CSV table of C-alpha atoms in Angstrom, one decimal:
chain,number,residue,atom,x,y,z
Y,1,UNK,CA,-45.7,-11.3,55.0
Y,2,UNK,CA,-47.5,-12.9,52.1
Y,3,UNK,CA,-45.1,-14.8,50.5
Y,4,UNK,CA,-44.7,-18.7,50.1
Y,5,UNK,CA,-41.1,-19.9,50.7
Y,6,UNK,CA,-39.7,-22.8,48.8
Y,7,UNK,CA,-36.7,-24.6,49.3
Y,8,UNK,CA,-34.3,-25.5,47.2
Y,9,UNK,CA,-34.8,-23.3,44.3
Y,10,UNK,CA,-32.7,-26.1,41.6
Y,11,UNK,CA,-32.4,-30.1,42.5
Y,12,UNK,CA,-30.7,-32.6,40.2
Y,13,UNK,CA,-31.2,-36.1,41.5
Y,14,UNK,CA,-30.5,-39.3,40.2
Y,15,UNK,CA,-33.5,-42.2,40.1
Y,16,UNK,CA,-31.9,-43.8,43.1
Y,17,UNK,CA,-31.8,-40.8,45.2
Y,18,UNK,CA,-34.1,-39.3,48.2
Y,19,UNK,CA,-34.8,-36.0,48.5
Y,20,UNK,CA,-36.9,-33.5,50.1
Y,21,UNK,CA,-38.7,-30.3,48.8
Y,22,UNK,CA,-39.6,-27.6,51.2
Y,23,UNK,CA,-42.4,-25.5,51.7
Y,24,UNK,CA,-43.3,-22.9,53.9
Y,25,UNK,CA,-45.2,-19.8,54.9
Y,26,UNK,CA,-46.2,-17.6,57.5
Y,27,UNK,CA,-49.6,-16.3,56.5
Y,28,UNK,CA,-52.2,-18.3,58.9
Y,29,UNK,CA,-53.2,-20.4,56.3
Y,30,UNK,CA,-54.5,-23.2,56.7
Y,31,UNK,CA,-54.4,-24.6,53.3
Y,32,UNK,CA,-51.9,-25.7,51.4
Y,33,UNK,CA,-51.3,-27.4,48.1
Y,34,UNK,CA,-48.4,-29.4,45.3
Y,35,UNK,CA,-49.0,-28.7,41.8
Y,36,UNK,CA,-46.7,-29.8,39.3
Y,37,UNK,CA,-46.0,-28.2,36.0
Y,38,UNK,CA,-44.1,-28.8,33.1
Y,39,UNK,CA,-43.0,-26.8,30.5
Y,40,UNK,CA,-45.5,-24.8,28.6
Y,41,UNK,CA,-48.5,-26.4,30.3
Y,42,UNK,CA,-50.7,-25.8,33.3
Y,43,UNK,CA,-50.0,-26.2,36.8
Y,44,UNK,CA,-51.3,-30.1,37.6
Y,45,UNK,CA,-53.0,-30.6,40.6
Y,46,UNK,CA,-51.4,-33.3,43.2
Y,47,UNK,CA,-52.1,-33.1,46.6
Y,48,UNK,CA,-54.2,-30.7,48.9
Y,49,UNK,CA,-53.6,-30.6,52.7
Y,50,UNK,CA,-56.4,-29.2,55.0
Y,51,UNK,CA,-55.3,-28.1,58.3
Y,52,UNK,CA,-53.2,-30.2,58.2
Y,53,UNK,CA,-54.5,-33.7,57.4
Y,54,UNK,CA,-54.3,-34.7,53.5
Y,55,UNK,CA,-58.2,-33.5,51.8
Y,56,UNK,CA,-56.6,-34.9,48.1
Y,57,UNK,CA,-54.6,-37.1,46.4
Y,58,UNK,CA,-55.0,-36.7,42.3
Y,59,UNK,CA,-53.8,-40.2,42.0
Y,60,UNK,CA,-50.3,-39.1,42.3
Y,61,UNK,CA,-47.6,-42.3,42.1
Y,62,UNK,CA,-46.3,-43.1,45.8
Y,63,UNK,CA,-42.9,-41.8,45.1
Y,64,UNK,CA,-44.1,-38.5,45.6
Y,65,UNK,CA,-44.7,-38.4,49.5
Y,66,UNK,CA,-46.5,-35.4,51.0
Y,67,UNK,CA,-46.1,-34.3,54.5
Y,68,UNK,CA,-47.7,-31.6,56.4
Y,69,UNK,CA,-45.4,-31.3,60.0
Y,70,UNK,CA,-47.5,-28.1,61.1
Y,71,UNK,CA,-49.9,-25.6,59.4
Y,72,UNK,CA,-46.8,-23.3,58.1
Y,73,UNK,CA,-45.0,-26.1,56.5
Y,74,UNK,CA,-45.5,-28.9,53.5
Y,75,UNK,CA,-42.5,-31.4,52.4
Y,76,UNK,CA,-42.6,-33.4,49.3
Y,77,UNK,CA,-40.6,-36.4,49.8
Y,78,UNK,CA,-39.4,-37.8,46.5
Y,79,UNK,CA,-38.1,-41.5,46.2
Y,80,UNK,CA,-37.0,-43.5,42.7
Y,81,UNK,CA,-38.5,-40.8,40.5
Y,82,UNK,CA,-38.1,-41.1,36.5
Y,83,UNK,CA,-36.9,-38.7,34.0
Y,84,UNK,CA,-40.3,-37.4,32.7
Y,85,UNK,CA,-40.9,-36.6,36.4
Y,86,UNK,CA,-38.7,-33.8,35.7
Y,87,UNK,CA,-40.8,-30.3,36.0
Y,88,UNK,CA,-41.5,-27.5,38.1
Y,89,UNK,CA,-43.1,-27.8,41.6
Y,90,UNK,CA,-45.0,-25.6,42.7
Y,91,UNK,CA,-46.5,-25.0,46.4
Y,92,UNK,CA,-49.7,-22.7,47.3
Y,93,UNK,CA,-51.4,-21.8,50.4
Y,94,UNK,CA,-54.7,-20.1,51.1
Y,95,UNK,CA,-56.8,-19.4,53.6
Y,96,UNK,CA,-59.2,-22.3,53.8
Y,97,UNK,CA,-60.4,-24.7,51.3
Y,98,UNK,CA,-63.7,-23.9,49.9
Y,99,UNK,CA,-64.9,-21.1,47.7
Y,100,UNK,CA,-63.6,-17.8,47.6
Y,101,UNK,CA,-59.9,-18.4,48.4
Y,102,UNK,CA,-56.7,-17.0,46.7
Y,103,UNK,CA,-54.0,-19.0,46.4
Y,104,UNK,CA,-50.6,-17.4,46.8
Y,105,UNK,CA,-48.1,-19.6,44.8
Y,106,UNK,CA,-44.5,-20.1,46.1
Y,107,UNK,CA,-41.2,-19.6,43.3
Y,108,UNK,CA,-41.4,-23.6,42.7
Y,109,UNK,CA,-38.1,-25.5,42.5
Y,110,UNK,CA,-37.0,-26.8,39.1
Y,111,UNK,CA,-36.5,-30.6,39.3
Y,112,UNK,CA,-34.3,-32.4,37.1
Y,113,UNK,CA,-34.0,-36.3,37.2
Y,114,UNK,CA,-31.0,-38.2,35.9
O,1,UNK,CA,-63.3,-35.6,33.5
O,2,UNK,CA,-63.5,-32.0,33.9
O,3,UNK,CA,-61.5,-29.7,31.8
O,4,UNK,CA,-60.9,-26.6,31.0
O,5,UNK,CA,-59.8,-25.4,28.0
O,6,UNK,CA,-58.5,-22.0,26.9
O,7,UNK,CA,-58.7,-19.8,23.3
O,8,UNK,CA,-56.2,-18.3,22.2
O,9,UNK,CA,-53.2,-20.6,23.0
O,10,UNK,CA,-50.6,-17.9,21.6
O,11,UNK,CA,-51.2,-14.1,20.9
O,12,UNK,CA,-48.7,-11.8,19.9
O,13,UNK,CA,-49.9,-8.2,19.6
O,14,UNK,CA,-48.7,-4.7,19.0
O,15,UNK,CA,-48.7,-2.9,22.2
O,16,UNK,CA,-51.7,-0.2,22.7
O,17,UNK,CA,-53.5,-3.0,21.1
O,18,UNK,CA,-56.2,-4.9,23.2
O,19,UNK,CA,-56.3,-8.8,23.7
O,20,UNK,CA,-59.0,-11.0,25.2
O,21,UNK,CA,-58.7,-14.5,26.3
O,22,UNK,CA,-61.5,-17.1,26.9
O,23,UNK,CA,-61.7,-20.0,29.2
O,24,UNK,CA,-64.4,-22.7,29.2
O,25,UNK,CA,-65.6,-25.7,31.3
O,26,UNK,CA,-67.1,-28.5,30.6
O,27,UNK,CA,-69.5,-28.6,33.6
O,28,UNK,CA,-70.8,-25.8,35.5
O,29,UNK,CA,-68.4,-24.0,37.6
O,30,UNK,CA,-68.6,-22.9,41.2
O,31,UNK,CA,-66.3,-19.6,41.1
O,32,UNK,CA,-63.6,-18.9,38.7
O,33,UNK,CA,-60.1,-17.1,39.6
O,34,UNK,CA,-57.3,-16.4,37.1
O,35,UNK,CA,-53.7,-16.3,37.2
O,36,UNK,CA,-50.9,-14.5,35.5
O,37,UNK,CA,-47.7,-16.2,35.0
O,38,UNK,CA,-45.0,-14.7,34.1
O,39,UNK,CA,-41.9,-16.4,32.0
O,40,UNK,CA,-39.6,-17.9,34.7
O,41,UNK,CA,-42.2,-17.1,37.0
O,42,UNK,CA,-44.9,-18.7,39.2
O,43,UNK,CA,-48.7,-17.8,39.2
O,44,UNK,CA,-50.4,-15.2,40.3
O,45,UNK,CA,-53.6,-14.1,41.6
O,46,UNK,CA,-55.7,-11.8,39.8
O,47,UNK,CA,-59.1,-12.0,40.5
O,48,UNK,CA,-61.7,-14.0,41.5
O,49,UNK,CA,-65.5,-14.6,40.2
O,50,UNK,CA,-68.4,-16.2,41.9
O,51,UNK,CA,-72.2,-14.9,40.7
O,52,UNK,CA,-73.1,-16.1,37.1
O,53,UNK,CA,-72.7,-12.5,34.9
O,54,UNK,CA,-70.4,-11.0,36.9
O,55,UNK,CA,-67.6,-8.1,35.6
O,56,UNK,CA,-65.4,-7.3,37.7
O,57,UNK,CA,-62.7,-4.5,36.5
O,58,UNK,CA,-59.0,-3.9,37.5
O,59,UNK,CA,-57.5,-0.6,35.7
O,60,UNK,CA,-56.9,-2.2,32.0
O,61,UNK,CA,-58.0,-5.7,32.6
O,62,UNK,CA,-62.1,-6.7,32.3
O,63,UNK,CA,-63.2,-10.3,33.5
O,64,UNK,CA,-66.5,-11.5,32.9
O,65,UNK,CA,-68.0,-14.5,34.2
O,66,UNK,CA,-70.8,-16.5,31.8
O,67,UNK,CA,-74.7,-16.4,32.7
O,68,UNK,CA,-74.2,-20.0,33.1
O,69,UNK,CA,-71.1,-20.1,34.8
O,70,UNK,CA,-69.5,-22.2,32.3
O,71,UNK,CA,-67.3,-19.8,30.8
O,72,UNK,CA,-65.3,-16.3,31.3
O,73,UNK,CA,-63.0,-14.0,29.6
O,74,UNK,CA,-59.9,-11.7,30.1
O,75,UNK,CA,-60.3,-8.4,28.2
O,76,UNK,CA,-56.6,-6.3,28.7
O,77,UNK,CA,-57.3,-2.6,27.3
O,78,UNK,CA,-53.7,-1.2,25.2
O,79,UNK,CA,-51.7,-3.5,26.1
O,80,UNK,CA,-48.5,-3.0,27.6
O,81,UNK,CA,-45.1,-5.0,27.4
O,82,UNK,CA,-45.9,-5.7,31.1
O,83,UNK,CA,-48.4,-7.0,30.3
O,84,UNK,CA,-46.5,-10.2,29.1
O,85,UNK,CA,-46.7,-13.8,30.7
O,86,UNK,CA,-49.2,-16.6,30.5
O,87,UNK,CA,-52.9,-15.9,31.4
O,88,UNK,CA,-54.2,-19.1,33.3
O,89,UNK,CA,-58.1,-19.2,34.4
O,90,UNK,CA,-58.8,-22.0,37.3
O,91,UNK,CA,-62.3,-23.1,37.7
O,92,UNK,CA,-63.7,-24.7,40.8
O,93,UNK,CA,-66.8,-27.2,40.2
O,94,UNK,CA,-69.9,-27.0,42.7
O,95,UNK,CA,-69.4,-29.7,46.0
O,96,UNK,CA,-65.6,-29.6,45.3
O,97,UNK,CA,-62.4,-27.0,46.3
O,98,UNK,CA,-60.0,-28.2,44.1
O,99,UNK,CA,-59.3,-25.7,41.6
O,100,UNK,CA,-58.5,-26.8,38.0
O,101,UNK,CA,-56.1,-25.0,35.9
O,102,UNK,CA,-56.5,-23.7,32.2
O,103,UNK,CA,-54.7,-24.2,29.1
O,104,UNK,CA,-53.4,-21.3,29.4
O,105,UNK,CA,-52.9,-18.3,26.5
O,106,UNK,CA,-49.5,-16.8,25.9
O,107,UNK,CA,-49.8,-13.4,25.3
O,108,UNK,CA,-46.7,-11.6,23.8
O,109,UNK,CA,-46.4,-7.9,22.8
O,110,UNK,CA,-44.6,-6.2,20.6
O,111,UNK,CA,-43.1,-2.9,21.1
């Protein structure tokens, strides 16, 4: 099994809402990673989890709450976002951190803020 | 800060006809991997680069990595409408494991 599994695929949410994105996967790793990524433009870096304690934080606002229950799962908890925080999110996993690690990407889910 | 910048950012070409897309880095790089995205889709792993000079080959697609590790290239032999989707390289800088992400080049071919 070498897929990345992220749940839900679509969210609308208003700015007042909570919500939860899901990640998981089944592959031993014991890295994994948010990026974000708007239209037409890179993935953006935001957080990196390290067997399972948080390694980096790209300065990324604190309504974007990371979470790392166990080594197969990652949870992005999402609390009075704005419009422009509307994009793609995208989780990876790899091995380790460090050199020489392919990242396997999830499908992302496509978040729209109202 | 750091940043890495891609040429081409759009190509369209005939297909059978080759492409080649170059990343650079400001700083010297660790190890390099690229990505293939395709439209509606989410990246994925092509290859990855560590030694300075290194080619590494995969059927029509050539990477090379700079001498001084500041810069590589995709080189996609007759290309194919499969072949469609945005190229992303991801360099990693020494002391770190954060990978940092490409502009990107949109490659688009004609049929």
């Amino acid at each position: 099994d070498t897929e990345v599994t992220q749940t839900p695929k679509h969210l609308v949410m208003g700015m007042t809402n909570k919500k939860s994105l899901k990640c998981e996967q089944h592959m031993g790793h014991r890295a994994m990673y948010w990026y974000k990524q708007k239209a037409k433009k890179p993935p953006e870096l935001m957080f990196v989890y390290s067997y399972e304690k948080l390694s980096i934080n790209e300065s990324v606002p604190s309504r974007f709450s990371p979470e790392c229950p166990n080594s197969s799962l990652l949870n992005l908890h999402l609390h009075a976002l704005q419009p422009e925080d509307s994009a793609l999110y995208l989780c990876a996993s790899s091995q380790v951190t460090g050199e020489n690690t392919e990242a396997f990407f999830g499908q992302g889910t496509r978040l729209t803020v109202v | 800060g750091q940043q890495v910048m891609q040429i081409p950012q759009y190509q369209h070409v005939q297909e059978g006809e080759d492409f080649t897309t170059y990343c650079n880095s400001s700083t010297t790089l660790s190890n390099i991997q690229w990505y293939k995205q395709r439209p509606g889709g989410h990246p994925v792993f092509l290859i990855q680069l560590v030694k300075s000079g290194e080619v590494k080959k995969q059927k029509r697609l050539t990477f090379q990595f700079g001498e001084a590790k500041k810069n590589s290239s995709l080189h996609i032999t007759a290309t194919q409408t499969t072949d469609v989707g945005t190229y992303f390289c991801a360099g990693a800088w020494i002391g770190t494991y954060k990978y940092i992400f490409g502009t990107g080049t949109r490659l688009k071919v004609l049929a």
